[in-house]
Amino acid sequence: MLEQTQRLEETGAGIQLSPNAARTLIDLGLESRLRPQAVVPTALRILGAASGREIVRIPLGEAAERRYGAPYWVIHRGDLQAALVAAVSEHPAITVKLGTRVEGFAADADEVTVWAHGHAGLAREHGVALLAADGLWSVLRERLGDGKPPRFAGRTAWRGLVPADQVRPEFREPLVHLWLGHDAHLVHYPVKAGRLINVVAITTDSWNAPGWSQPASAADLIARLTAEGWAASALALIGLPEAWLKWALYDHPPRRRWSQGAVALLGDAAHPMLPFLAQGAAMAIEDAAVAAQCLARQPNDAAGALRTYCAMRRDRTRRVQRSAARNDARYHLAGARAWLRDTAMRLIGGERLLQHYDWLYGWRPPASLSII
Ligand SMILES: Cc1cc2nc3c(=O)[nH]c(=O)nc-3n(C[C@H](O)[C@H](O)[C@H](O)COP(=O)(O)OP(=O)(O)OC[C@H]3O[C@@H](n4cnc5c(N)ncnc54)[C@H](O)[C@@H]3O)c2cc1C
């Protein structure tokens, strides 16, 4: 594994690991490392941003675990990373080279050569295949001939963390809260075994500096949401984190081609998506499981294995990208259309709303490939 970061630090805030992702991580033997840090939300509680009233509760917790055979977890990204790093460092066949930035590659029938800048300057690495999991701004995607950059979504994500004992008791409960407002929504849930609350707000914005995590001002966010008439309890929560970071959101229409010979894209490099279905990392985790299985089944034909991997992942990730984009429209309705949405959700009810996600949360690697 070649990673440009110099040090693996506990960065980022919370992440939702829906049953499709949790199952894959459990199959990889990570349950004992993840479960102590994860929170199992009992439901997704959807509220109106202006009224502050609950619209519907979609059951998660035991209901999701019964239905999908795997838990729904929310966790701090640092805890997920620590579990993955610990498992990787115990694996004799895996070497992690930090401070190593991949610049390009050359592939022939038998071998892939990668050029990477490390502590000792430019070095070559040789392997049978290259999985390019270099994220939204993937350099390797460009090297594969897809120079189209991600497109700015006109939205900003703001995130903060607050000690759980500072928030109202109802916001400390093991629930994922989703507040729907016009042109903005808010998500919060407990992480770190319930000790911290992760708060993420999404607003409409023209600010589009690429990259991650710029310092942001709570006052700015509160002013925007106050102008939109948000409920006092939501505004009070937003006032609590000591620091806010923000970043501009990008996505990309589904790409036709992710692989070339024994080189393939994985995760956001292949299929960046808006975070409105909480599935970007889940799709990267599923990709990794399927790619590993394909390579294990065809150890002497890496190009063939990666062609199979792409064929197996294309339709699903495309569907998830499109569903996430549709949620962008659904979440940010106003007036009569918002009223109709809320009424429909109430009439359908939480149980049946959960069933709409069977195709997503019930995913398992194809049986013929179950060799993890
Ligand atoms: C507000 C928000 C909330 C989200 N919430 C969720 C959620 O709840 N659930 C969920 O599943 N997803 C969520 N996501 C999406 C998720 O964060 C991403 O989809 C996921 O991080 C993608 O993983 P990745 O490994 O493909 O890319 P990244 O996480 O971007 O990792 C890429 C890695 O490659 C390294 N790298 C880049 N270029 C090079 C190079 N040239 N050489 C070496 N190393 C390189 C980087 O340093 C980095 O470590 C959310 C996203 C946002 C913005």
Short mmCIF file of N, CA and C in Angstrom, two decimals, residues 193-354:
data_model
loop_
_atom_site.label_atom_id
_atom_site.label_comp_id
_atom_site.label_asym_id
_atom_site.label_seq_id
_atom_site.Cartn_x
_atom_site.Cartn_y
_atom_site.Cartn_z
N ALA A 193 -18.29 5.45 21.06
CA ALA A 193 -19.11 4.72 22.03
C ALA A 193 -20.06 5.66 22.77
N GLY A 194 -20.50 6.73 22.11
CA GLY A 194 -21.50 7.64 22.69
C GLY A 194 -20.91 8.85 23.39
N ARG A 195 -19.59 8.99 23.43
CA ARG A 195 -18.98 10.10 24.20
C ARG A 195 -19.02 11.43 23.43
N LEU A 196 -19.02 11.37 22.11
CA LEU A 196 -19.03 12.59 21.29
C LEU A 196 -20.23 12.55 20.34
N ILE A 197 -20.69 13.75 19.96
CA ILE A 197 -21.75 13.84 18.94
C ILE A 197 -21.12 14.44 17.69
N ASN A 198 -21.29 13.74 16.58
CA ASN A 198 -20.80 14.19 15.28
C ASN A 198 -21.92 14.99 14.61
N VAL A 199 -21.60 16.21 14.19
CA VAL A 199 -22.63 17.08 13.60
C VAL A 199 -22.17 17.49 12.20
N VAL A 200 -23.01 17.26 11.20
CA VAL A 200 -22.68 17.65 9.82
C VAL A 200 -23.86 18.44 9.25
N ALA A 201 -23.57 19.63 8.73
CA ALA A 201 -24.61 20.42 8.07
C ALA A 201 -24.24 20.56 6.60
N ILE A 202 -25.25 20.50 5.75
CA ILE A 202 -25.02 20.69 4.31
C ILE A 202 -25.80 21.94 3.90
N THR A 203 -25.12 22.88 3.27
CA THR A 203 -25.79 24.10 2.82
C THR A 203 -25.56 24.31 1.32
N THR A 204 -26.43 25.12 0.74
CA THR A 204 -26.24 25.52 -0.66
C THR A 204 -25.19 26.61 -0.68
N ASP A 205 -24.25 26.53 -1.61
CA ASP A 205 -23.12 27.45 -1.54
C ASP A 205 -22.43 27.56 -2.89
N SER A 206 -21.80 28.73 -3.13
CA SER A 206 -21.01 28.85 -4.36
C SER A 206 -19.50 28.71 -4.05
N TRP A 207 -19.16 28.57 -2.76
CA TRP A 207 -17.74 28.42 -2.37
C TRP A 207 -17.27 27.04 -2.83
N ASN A 208 -16.25 27.00 -3.66
CA ASN A 208 -15.89 25.69 -4.23
C ASN A 208 -14.39 25.45 -4.29
N ALA A 209 -13.69 25.75 -3.17
CA ALA A 209 -12.26 25.44 -3.12
C ALA A 209 -12.10 23.93 -3.00
N PRO A 210 -11.38 23.29 -3.95
CA PRO A 210 -11.22 21.84 -3.82
C PRO A 210 -10.35 21.47 -2.64
N GLY A 211 -10.45 20.24 -2.20
CA GLY A 211 -9.63 19.78 -1.06
C GLY A 211 -10.52 19.50 0.12
N TRP A 212 -9.91 19.25 1.24
CA TRP A 212 -10.65 18.86 2.43
C TRP A 212 -10.47 19.91 3.51
N SER A 213 -11.47 20.06 4.33
CA SER A 213 -11.35 20.66 5.65
C SER A 213 -10.70 22.03 5.74
N GLN A 214 -11.48 23.06 5.48
CA GLN A 214 -11.03 24.42 5.77
C GLN A 214 -11.72 24.87 7.06
N PRO A 215 -11.01 25.61 7.92
CA PRO A 215 -11.68 26.12 9.12
C PRO A 215 -12.91 26.96 8.74
N ALA A 216 -13.97 26.84 9.53
CA ALA A 216 -15.22 27.53 9.21
C ALA A 216 -15.80 28.14 10.48
N SER A 217 -16.73 29.09 10.27
CA SER A 217 -17.26 29.80 11.44
C SER A 217 -18.69 29.37 11.74
N ALA A 218 -18.93 28.98 13.00
CA ALA A 218 -20.28 28.56 13.42
C ALA A 218 -21.25 29.72 13.23
N ALA A 219 -20.76 30.97 13.47
CA ALA A 219 -21.64 32.14 13.37
C ALA A 219 -22.19 32.26 11.94
N ASP A 220 -21.34 31.99 10.97
CA ASP A 220 -21.74 32.06 9.57
C ASP A 220 -22.86 31.03 9.30
N LEU A 221 -22.62 29.80 9.79
CA LEU A 221 -23.61 28.73 9.58
C LEU A 221 -24.92 29.06 10.29
N ILE A 222 -24.81 29.53 11.52
CA ILE A 222 -26.03 29.84 12.30
C ILE A 222 -26.81 30.96 11.61
N ALA A 223 -26.09 31.97 11.09
CA ALA A 223 -26.78 33.08 10.41
C ALA A 223 -27.57 32.58 9.21
N ARG A 224 -26.96 31.66 8.43
CA ARG A 224 -27.68 31.13 7.27
C ARG A 224 -28.95 30.38 7.69
N LEU A 225 -28.80 29.52 8.70
CA LEU A 225 -29.95 28.69 9.08
C LEU A 225 -31.01 29.50 9.82
N THR A 226 -30.58 30.53 10.55
CA THR A 226 -31.56 31.41 11.21
C THR A 226 -32.40 32.11 10.14
N ALA A 227 -31.73 32.57 9.09
CA ALA A 227 -32.45 33.26 8.01
C ALA A 227 -33.48 32.34 7.36
N GLU A 228 -33.22 31.04 7.40
CA GLU A 228 -34.17 30.08 6.81
C GLU A 228 -35.21 29.61 7.82
N GLY A 229 -35.15 30.17 9.04
CA GLY A 229 -36.19 29.86 10.04
C GLY A 229 -36.01 28.53 10.74
N TRP A 230 -34.77 28.08 10.91
CA TRP A 230 -34.55 26.78 11.57
C TRP A 230 -34.96 26.83 13.04
N ALA A 231 -35.35 25.68 13.57
CA ALA A 231 -35.81 25.56 14.97
C ALA A 231 -34.67 25.90 15.93
N ALA A 232 -35.04 26.47 17.08
CA ALA A 232 -34.04 26.92 18.06
C ALA A 232 -33.16 25.77 18.56
N SER A 233 -33.75 24.55 18.69
CA SER A 233 -32.95 23.44 19.24
C SER A 233 -31.84 23.03 18.27
N ALA A 234 -32.11 23.12 16.97
CA ALA A 234 -31.07 22.79 15.98
C ALA A 234 -29.98 23.86 16.00
N LEU A 235 -30.40 25.13 16.07
CA LEU A 235 -29.42 26.23 16.08
C LEU A 235 -28.55 26.14 17.34
N ALA A 236 -29.17 25.78 18.46
CA ALA A 236 -28.40 25.68 19.72
C ALA A 236 -27.34 24.59 19.60
N LEU A 237 -27.70 23.48 18.97
CA LEU A 237 -26.72 22.38 18.79
C LEU A 237 -25.55 22.86 17.93
N ILE A 238 -25.87 23.59 16.88
CA ILE A 238 -24.81 24.06 15.97
C ILE A 238 -23.87 25.04 16.67
N GLY A 239 -24.37 25.70 17.70
CA GLY A 239 -23.52 26.65 18.44
C GLY A 239 -22.54 25.95 19.38
N LEU A 240 -22.64 24.64 19.57
CA LEU A 240 -21.84 23.98 20.61
C LEU A 240 -20.41 23.57 20.21
N PRO A 241 -20.18 23.00 19.01
CA PRO A 241 -18.81 22.56 18.73
C PRO A 241 -17.80 23.71 18.81
N GLU A 242 -16.61 23.41 19.37
CA GLU A 242 -15.59 24.46 19.49
C GLU A 242 -15.03 24.85 18.14
N ALA A 243 -14.97 23.90 17.23
CA ALA A 243 -14.39 24.18 15.91
C ALA A 243 -15.26 23.57 14.83
N TRP A 244 -15.35 24.28 13.73
CA TRP A 244 -16.05 23.75 12.56
C TRP A 244 -15.08 23.70 11.40
N LEU A 245 -15.20 22.67 10.59
CA LEU A 245 -14.45 22.58 9.34
C LEU A 245 -15.46 22.47 8.22
N LYS A 246 -15.07 22.97 7.04
CA LYS A 246 -16.02 22.82 5.93
C LYS A 246 -15.29 22.40 4.67
N TRP A 247 -16.00 21.76 3.78
CA TRP A 247 -15.45 21.46 2.47
C TRP A 247 -16.54 21.42 1.42
N ALA A 248 -16.12 21.78 0.19
CA ALA A 248 -17.07 21.84 -0.92
C ALA A 248 -17.32 20.42 -1.43
N LEU A 249 -18.55 20.17 -1.88
CA LEU A 249 -18.92 18.82 -2.34
C LEU A 249 -18.86 18.71 -3.86
N TYR A 250 -18.35 17.60 -4.31
CA TYR A 250 -18.23 17.32 -5.74
C TYR A 250 -18.77 15.93 -6.03
N ASP A 251 -19.20 15.72 -7.25
CA ASP A 251 -19.47 14.35 -7.70
C ASP A 251 -19.10 14.26 -9.18
N HIS A 252 -19.52 13.19 -9.79
CA HIS A 252 -19.19 12.99 -11.20
C HIS A 252 -20.21 12.02 -11.77
N PRO A 253 -20.69 12.26 -12.99
CA PRO A 253 -21.61 11.26 -13.55
C PRO A 253 -20.90 9.91 -13.65
N PRO A 254 -21.66 8.81 -13.62
CA PRO A 254 -21.00 7.49 -13.70
C PRO A 254 -20.04 7.41 -14.88
N ARG A 255 -18.87 6.85 -14.62
CA ARG A 255 -17.85 6.72 -15.67
C ARG A 255 -18.02 5.39 -16.36
N ARG A 256 -17.66 5.37 -17.65
CA ARG A 256 -17.82 4.12 -18.39
C ARG A 256 -16.69 3.15 -18.11
N ARG A 257 -15.49 3.70 -17.92
CA ARG A 257 -14.31 2.82 -17.87
C ARG A 257 -13.53 3.02 -16.59
N TRP A 258 -13.30 1.94 -15.86
CA TRP A 258 -12.51 2.07 -14.64
C TRP A 258 -11.22 1.27 -14.70
N SER A 259 -11.03 0.47 -15.74
CA SER A 259 -9.84 -0.37 -15.72
C SER A 259 -9.18 -0.40 -17.08
N GLN A 260 -7.91 -0.69 -17.04
CA GLN A 260 -7.14 -0.83 -18.28
C GLN A 260 -6.09 -1.89 -17.96
N GLY A 261 -6.21 -3.05 -18.57
CA GLY A 261 -5.29 -4.15 -18.24
C GLY A 261 -5.35 -4.44 -16.75
N ALA A 262 -4.17 -4.51 -16.13
CA ALA A 262 -4.10 -4.89 -14.72
C ALA A 262 -4.12 -3.67 -13.79
N VAL A 263 -4.76 -2.59 -14.24
CA VAL A 263 -4.89 -1.38 -13.42
C VAL A 263 -6.37 -1.04 -13.31
N ALA A 264 -6.86 -0.81 -12.09
CA ALA A 264 -8.29 -0.48 -11.94
C ALA A 264 -8.48 0.55 -10.84
N LEU A 265 -9.53 1.34 -10.99
CA LEU A 265 -9.89 2.34 -9.98
C LEU A 265 -10.78 1.70 -8.92
N LEU A 266 -10.80 2.32 -7.74
CA LEU A 266 -11.59 1.79 -6.63
C LEU A 266 -12.06 2.96 -5.76
N GLY A 267 -13.27 2.90 -5.24
CA GLY A 267 -13.76 3.94 -4.32
C GLY A 267 -14.06 5.24 -5.06
N ASP A 268 -13.84 6.35 -4.37
CA ASP A 268 -14.16 7.67 -4.94
C ASP A 268 -13.43 7.92 -6.26
N ALA A 269 -12.28 7.34 -6.46
CA ALA A 269 -11.55 7.53 -7.72
C ALA A 269 -12.42 7.03 -8.87
N ALA A 270 -13.17 5.96 -8.64
CA ALA A 270 -14.00 5.36 -9.69
C ALA A 270 -15.38 6.00 -9.75
N HIS A 271 -15.98 6.25 -8.59
CA HIS A 271 -17.40 6.66 -8.57
C HIS A 271 -17.67 7.65 -7.44
N PRO A 272 -17.14 8.88 -7.55
CA PRO A 272 -17.44 9.87 -6.50
C PRO A 272 -18.94 10.13 -6.45
N MET A 273 -19.44 10.34 -5.24
CA MET A 273 -20.90 10.55 -5.11
C MET A 273 -21.17 11.56 -4.01
N LEU A 274 -22.35 12.15 -4.05
CA LEU A 274 -22.74 13.06 -2.97
C LEU A 274 -23.00 12.23 -1.72
N PRO A 275 -22.75 12.82 -0.53
CA PRO A 275 -22.85 12.00 0.68
C PRO A 275 -24.28 11.86 1.21
N PHE A 276 -25.30 12.03 0.35
CA PHE A 276 -26.68 12.10 0.83
C PHE A 276 -27.35 10.73 0.97
N LEU A 277 -26.55 9.68 0.81
CA LEU A 277 -27.05 8.33 1.08
C LEU A 277 -26.08 7.64 2.03
N ALA A 278 -25.03 8.37 2.44
CA ALA A 278 -23.99 7.85 3.36
C ALA A 278 -23.39 6.55 2.83
N GLN A 279 -22.97 6.55 1.56
CA GLN A 279 -22.54 5.30 0.95
C GLN A 279 -21.17 5.36 0.25
N GLY A 280 -20.49 6.51 0.25
CA GLY A 280 -19.22 6.59 -0.49
C GLY A 280 -18.19 5.61 0.03
N ALA A 281 -17.98 5.60 1.33
CA ALA A 281 -17.00 4.67 1.91
C ALA A 281 -17.53 3.24 1.84
N ALA A 282 -18.84 3.07 2.01
CA ALA A 282 -19.42 1.73 1.92
C ALA A 282 -19.14 1.12 0.54
N MET A 283 -19.28 1.95 -0.51
CA MET A 283 -19.01 1.43 -1.86
C MET A 283 -17.53 1.10 -2.03
N ALA A 284 -16.65 1.91 -1.43
CA ALA A 284 -15.20 1.62 -1.51
C ALA A 284 -14.91 0.29 -0.80
N ILE A 285 -15.57 0.06 0.33
CA ILE A 285 -15.36 -1.18 1.11
C ILE A 285 -15.85 -2.39 0.30
N GLU A 286 -17.05 -2.24 -0.30
CA GLU A 286 -17.56 -3.33 -1.15
C GLU A 286 -16.62 -3.57 -2.34
N ASP A 287 -16.20 -2.47 -2.99
CA ASP A 287 -15.28 -2.61 -4.14
C ASP A 287 -14.07 -3.45 -3.74
N ALA A 288 -13.49 -3.09 -2.57
CA ALA A 288 -12.25 -3.75 -2.14
C ALA A 288 -12.48 -5.24 -1.95
N ALA A 289 -13.64 -5.60 -1.36
CA ALA A 289 -13.91 -7.02 -1.13
C ALA A 289 -14.04 -7.76 -2.46
N VAL A 290 -14.77 -7.15 -3.41
CA VAL A 290 -14.99 -7.82 -4.70
C VAL A 290 -13.67 -7.90 -5.48
N ALA A 291 -12.89 -6.82 -5.48
CA ALA A 291 -11.60 -6.84 -6.21
C ALA A 291 -10.69 -7.92 -5.64
N ALA A 292 -10.65 -8.01 -4.31
CA ALA A 292 -9.78 -9.02 -3.67
C ALA A 292 -10.22 -10.43 -4.07
N GLN A 293 -11.53 -10.64 -4.08
CA GLN A 293 -12.04 -11.97 -4.44
C GLN A 293 -11.74 -12.31 -5.89
N CYS A 294 -11.93 -11.32 -6.77
CA CYS A 294 -11.67 -11.57 -8.20
C CYS A 294 -10.19 -11.90 -8.42
N LEU A 295 -9.31 -11.15 -7.76
CA LEU A 295 -7.87 -11.39 -7.93
C LEU A 295 -7.47 -12.75 -7.35
N ALA A 296 -8.12 -13.13 -6.24
CA ALA A 296 -7.79 -14.43 -5.63
C ALA A 296 -8.24 -15.59 -6.52
N ARG A 297 -9.34 -15.39 -7.22
CA ARG A 297 -9.84 -16.46 -8.10
C ARG A 297 -9.07 -16.59 -9.38
N GLN A 298 -8.48 -15.50 -9.84
CA GLN A 298 -7.73 -15.55 -11.11
C GLN A 298 -6.31 -15.04 -10.87
N PRO A 299 -5.54 -15.73 -10.02
CA PRO A 299 -4.23 -15.18 -9.64
C PRO A 299 -3.28 -15.04 -10.83
N ASN A 300 -3.52 -15.80 -11.90
CA ASN A 300 -2.59 -15.72 -13.04
C ASN A 300 -3.10 -14.83 -14.16
N ASP A 301 -4.23 -14.15 -13.90
CA ASP A 301 -4.78 -13.27 -14.95
C ASP A 301 -5.35 -12.02 -14.28
N ALA A 302 -4.44 -11.12 -13.85
CA ALA A 302 -4.88 -9.94 -13.11
C ALA A 302 -5.78 -9.06 -13.98
N ALA A 303 -5.45 -8.94 -15.28
CA ALA A 303 -6.27 -8.08 -16.15
C ALA A 303 -7.69 -8.64 -16.25
N GLY A 304 -7.80 -9.95 -16.40
CA GLY A 304 -9.12 -10.59 -16.48
C GLY A 304 -9.87 -10.42 -15.16
N ALA A 305 -9.15 -10.58 -14.06
CA ALA A 305 -9.79 -10.45 -12.73
C ALA A 305 -10.34 -9.04 -12.56
N LEU A 306 -9.58 -8.03 -12.97
CA LEU A 306 -10.04 -6.64 -12.77
C LEU A 306 -11.16 -6.27 -13.75
N ARG A 307 -11.17 -6.92 -14.91
CA ARG A 307 -12.32 -6.71 -15.80
C ARG A 307 -13.58 -7.25 -15.15
N THR A 308 -13.46 -8.42 -14.53
CA THR A 308 -14.63 -9.00 -13.84
C THR A 308 -15.06 -8.09 -12.69
N TYR A 309 -14.08 -7.62 -11.93
CA TYR A 309 -14.37 -6.70 -10.81
C TYR A 309 -15.17 -5.50 -11.30
N CYS A 310 -14.71 -4.86 -12.37
CA CYS A 310 -15.42 -3.66 -12.85
C CYS A 310 -16.82 -4.02 -13.32
N ALA A 311 -16.94 -5.13 -14.04
CA ALA A 311 -18.26 -5.53 -14.55
C ALA A 311 -19.21 -5.78 -13.37
N MET A 312 -18.67 -6.35 -12.28
CA MET A 312 -19.53 -6.67 -11.13
C MET A 312 -19.91 -5.43 -10.33
N ARG A 313 -19.15 -4.39 -10.40
CA ARG A 313 -19.39 -3.23 -9.55
C ARG A 313 -20.12 -2.09 -10.28
N ARG A 314 -20.10 -2.10 -11.61
CA ARG A 314 -20.55 -0.91 -12.34
C ARG A 314 -22.01 -0.55 -12.06
N ASP A 315 -22.92 -1.52 -12.23
CA ASP A 315 -24.36 -1.21 -12.12
C ASP A 315 -24.72 -0.77 -10.71
N ARG A 316 -24.15 -1.48 -9.73
CA ARG A 316 -24.51 -1.14 -8.34
C ARG A 316 -24.02 0.26 -7.97
N THR A 317 -22.79 0.57 -8.27
CA THR A 317 -22.28 1.88 -7.85
C THR A 317 -22.99 3.00 -8.62
N ARG A 318 -23.35 2.71 -9.87
CA ARG A 318 -24.10 3.70 -10.66
C ARG A 318 -25.45 3.98 -9.99
N ARG A 319 -26.11 2.91 -9.57
CA ARG A 319 -27.43 3.08 -8.93
C ARG A 319 -27.28 3.89 -7.64
N VAL A 320 -26.22 3.62 -6.89
CA VAL A 320 -26.02 4.35 -5.63
C VAL A 320 -25.71 5.81 -5.92
N GLN A 321 -24.86 6.07 -6.92
CA GLN A 321 -24.55 7.47 -7.28
C GLN A 321 -25.84 8.22 -7.63
N ARG A 322 -26.71 7.56 -8.41
CA ARG A 322 -27.94 8.24 -8.84
C ARG A 322 -28.90 8.43 -7.66
N SER A 323 -28.99 7.44 -6.79
CA SER A 323 -29.90 7.58 -5.63
C SER A 323 -29.42 8.71 -4.72
N ALA A 324 -28.10 8.82 -4.55
CA ALA A 324 -27.56 9.90 -3.70
C ALA A 324 -27.90 11.25 -4.32
N ALA A 325 -27.77 11.35 -5.64
CA ALA A 325 -28.08 12.63 -6.32
C ALA A 325 -29.58 12.94 -6.19
N ARG A 326 -30.43 11.91 -6.26
CA ARG A 326 -31.88 12.15 -6.11
C ARG A 326 -32.20 12.66 -4.71
N ASN A 327 -31.47 12.14 -3.70
CA ASN A 327 -31.71 12.61 -2.33
C ASN A 327 -31.37 14.09 -2.20
N ASP A 328 -30.43 14.58 -3.01
CA ASP A 328 -30.11 16.01 -2.98
C ASP A 328 -31.39 16.81 -3.26
N ALA A 329 -32.12 16.40 -4.28
CA ALA A 329 -33.37 17.11 -4.61
C ALA A 329 -34.42 16.88 -3.52
N ARG A 330 -34.57 15.62 -3.09
CA ARG A 330 -35.62 15.27 -2.10
C ARG A 330 -35.43 15.99 -0.78
N TYR A 331 -34.19 16.04 -0.32
CA TYR A 331 -33.93 16.61 1.00
C TYR A 331 -34.20 18.11 1.04
N HIS A 332 -34.04 18.80 -0.08
CA HIS A 332 -34.01 20.27 -0.04
C HIS A 332 -35.24 20.90 -0.68
N LEU A 333 -36.40 20.29 -0.47
CA LEU A 333 -37.63 20.86 -1.03
C LEU A 333 -38.17 21.96 -0.13
N ALA A 334 -39.05 22.78 -0.70
CA ALA A 334 -39.68 23.86 0.08
C ALA A 334 -41.19 23.86 -0.18
N GLY A 335 -41.93 24.54 0.69
CA GLY A 335 -43.36 24.81 0.48
C GLY A 335 -44.18 23.54 0.33
N ALA A 336 -45.09 23.57 -0.67
CA ALA A 336 -46.04 22.47 -0.83
C ALA A 336 -45.33 21.15 -1.13
N ARG A 337 -44.24 21.24 -1.86
CA ARG A 337 -43.54 19.99 -2.22
C ARG A 337 -42.91 19.35 -0.97
N ALA A 338 -42.41 20.18 -0.08
CA ALA A 338 -41.85 19.63 1.18
C ALA A 338 -42.98 19.01 2.01
N TRP A 339 -44.12 19.68 2.03
CA TRP A 339 -45.27 19.16 2.79
C TRP A 339 -45.70 17.80 2.23
N LEU A 340 -45.75 17.70 0.91
CA LEU A 340 -46.13 16.43 0.28
C LEU A 340 -45.13 15.33 0.62
N ARG A 341 -43.84 15.68 0.56
CA ARG A 341 -42.80 14.69 0.90
C ARG A 341 -42.97 14.18 2.33
N ASP A 342 -43.17 15.13 3.26
CA ASP A 342 -43.28 14.75 4.67
C ASP A 342 -44.54 13.90 4.91
N THR A 343 -45.65 14.30 4.25
CA THR A 343 -46.89 13.55 4.41
C THR A 343 -46.72 12.13 3.86
N ALA A 344 -46.07 12.05 2.70
CA ALA A 344 -45.86 10.72 2.10
C ALA A 344 -45.01 9.85 3.04
N MET A 345 -43.98 10.43 3.63
CA MET A 345 -43.12 9.63 4.52
C MET A 345 -43.91 9.14 5.72
N ARG A 346 -44.78 10.03 6.26
CA ARG A 346 -45.59 9.63 7.43
C ARG A 346 -46.53 8.49 7.06
N LEU A 347 -47.16 8.62 5.86
CA LEU A 347 -48.12 7.59 5.45
C LEU A 347 -47.43 6.26 5.17
N ILE A 348 -46.29 6.33 4.55
CA ILE A 348 -45.56 5.08 4.24
C ILE A 348 -45.10 4.43 5.54
N GLY A 349 -44.59 5.26 6.45
CA GLY A 349 -44.16 4.74 7.76
C GLY A 349 -42.72 4.22 7.72
N GLY A 350 -42.09 4.23 8.89
CA GLY A 350 -40.68 3.90 8.99
C GLY A 350 -40.32 2.50 8.51
N GLU A 351 -41.16 1.50 8.89
CA GLU A 351 -40.85 0.11 8.52
C GLU A 351 -40.73 -0.03 7.01
N ARG A 352 -41.75 0.54 6.32
CA ARG A 352 -41.75 0.37 4.86
C ARG A 352 -40.69 1.24 4.20
N LEU A 353 -40.36 2.38 4.82
CA LEU A 353 -39.27 3.20 4.26
C LEU A 353 -37.96 2.44 4.31
N LEU A 354 -37.77 1.67 5.41
CA LEU A 354 -36.54 0.87 5.51
C LEU A 354 -36.48 -0.15 4.37
#
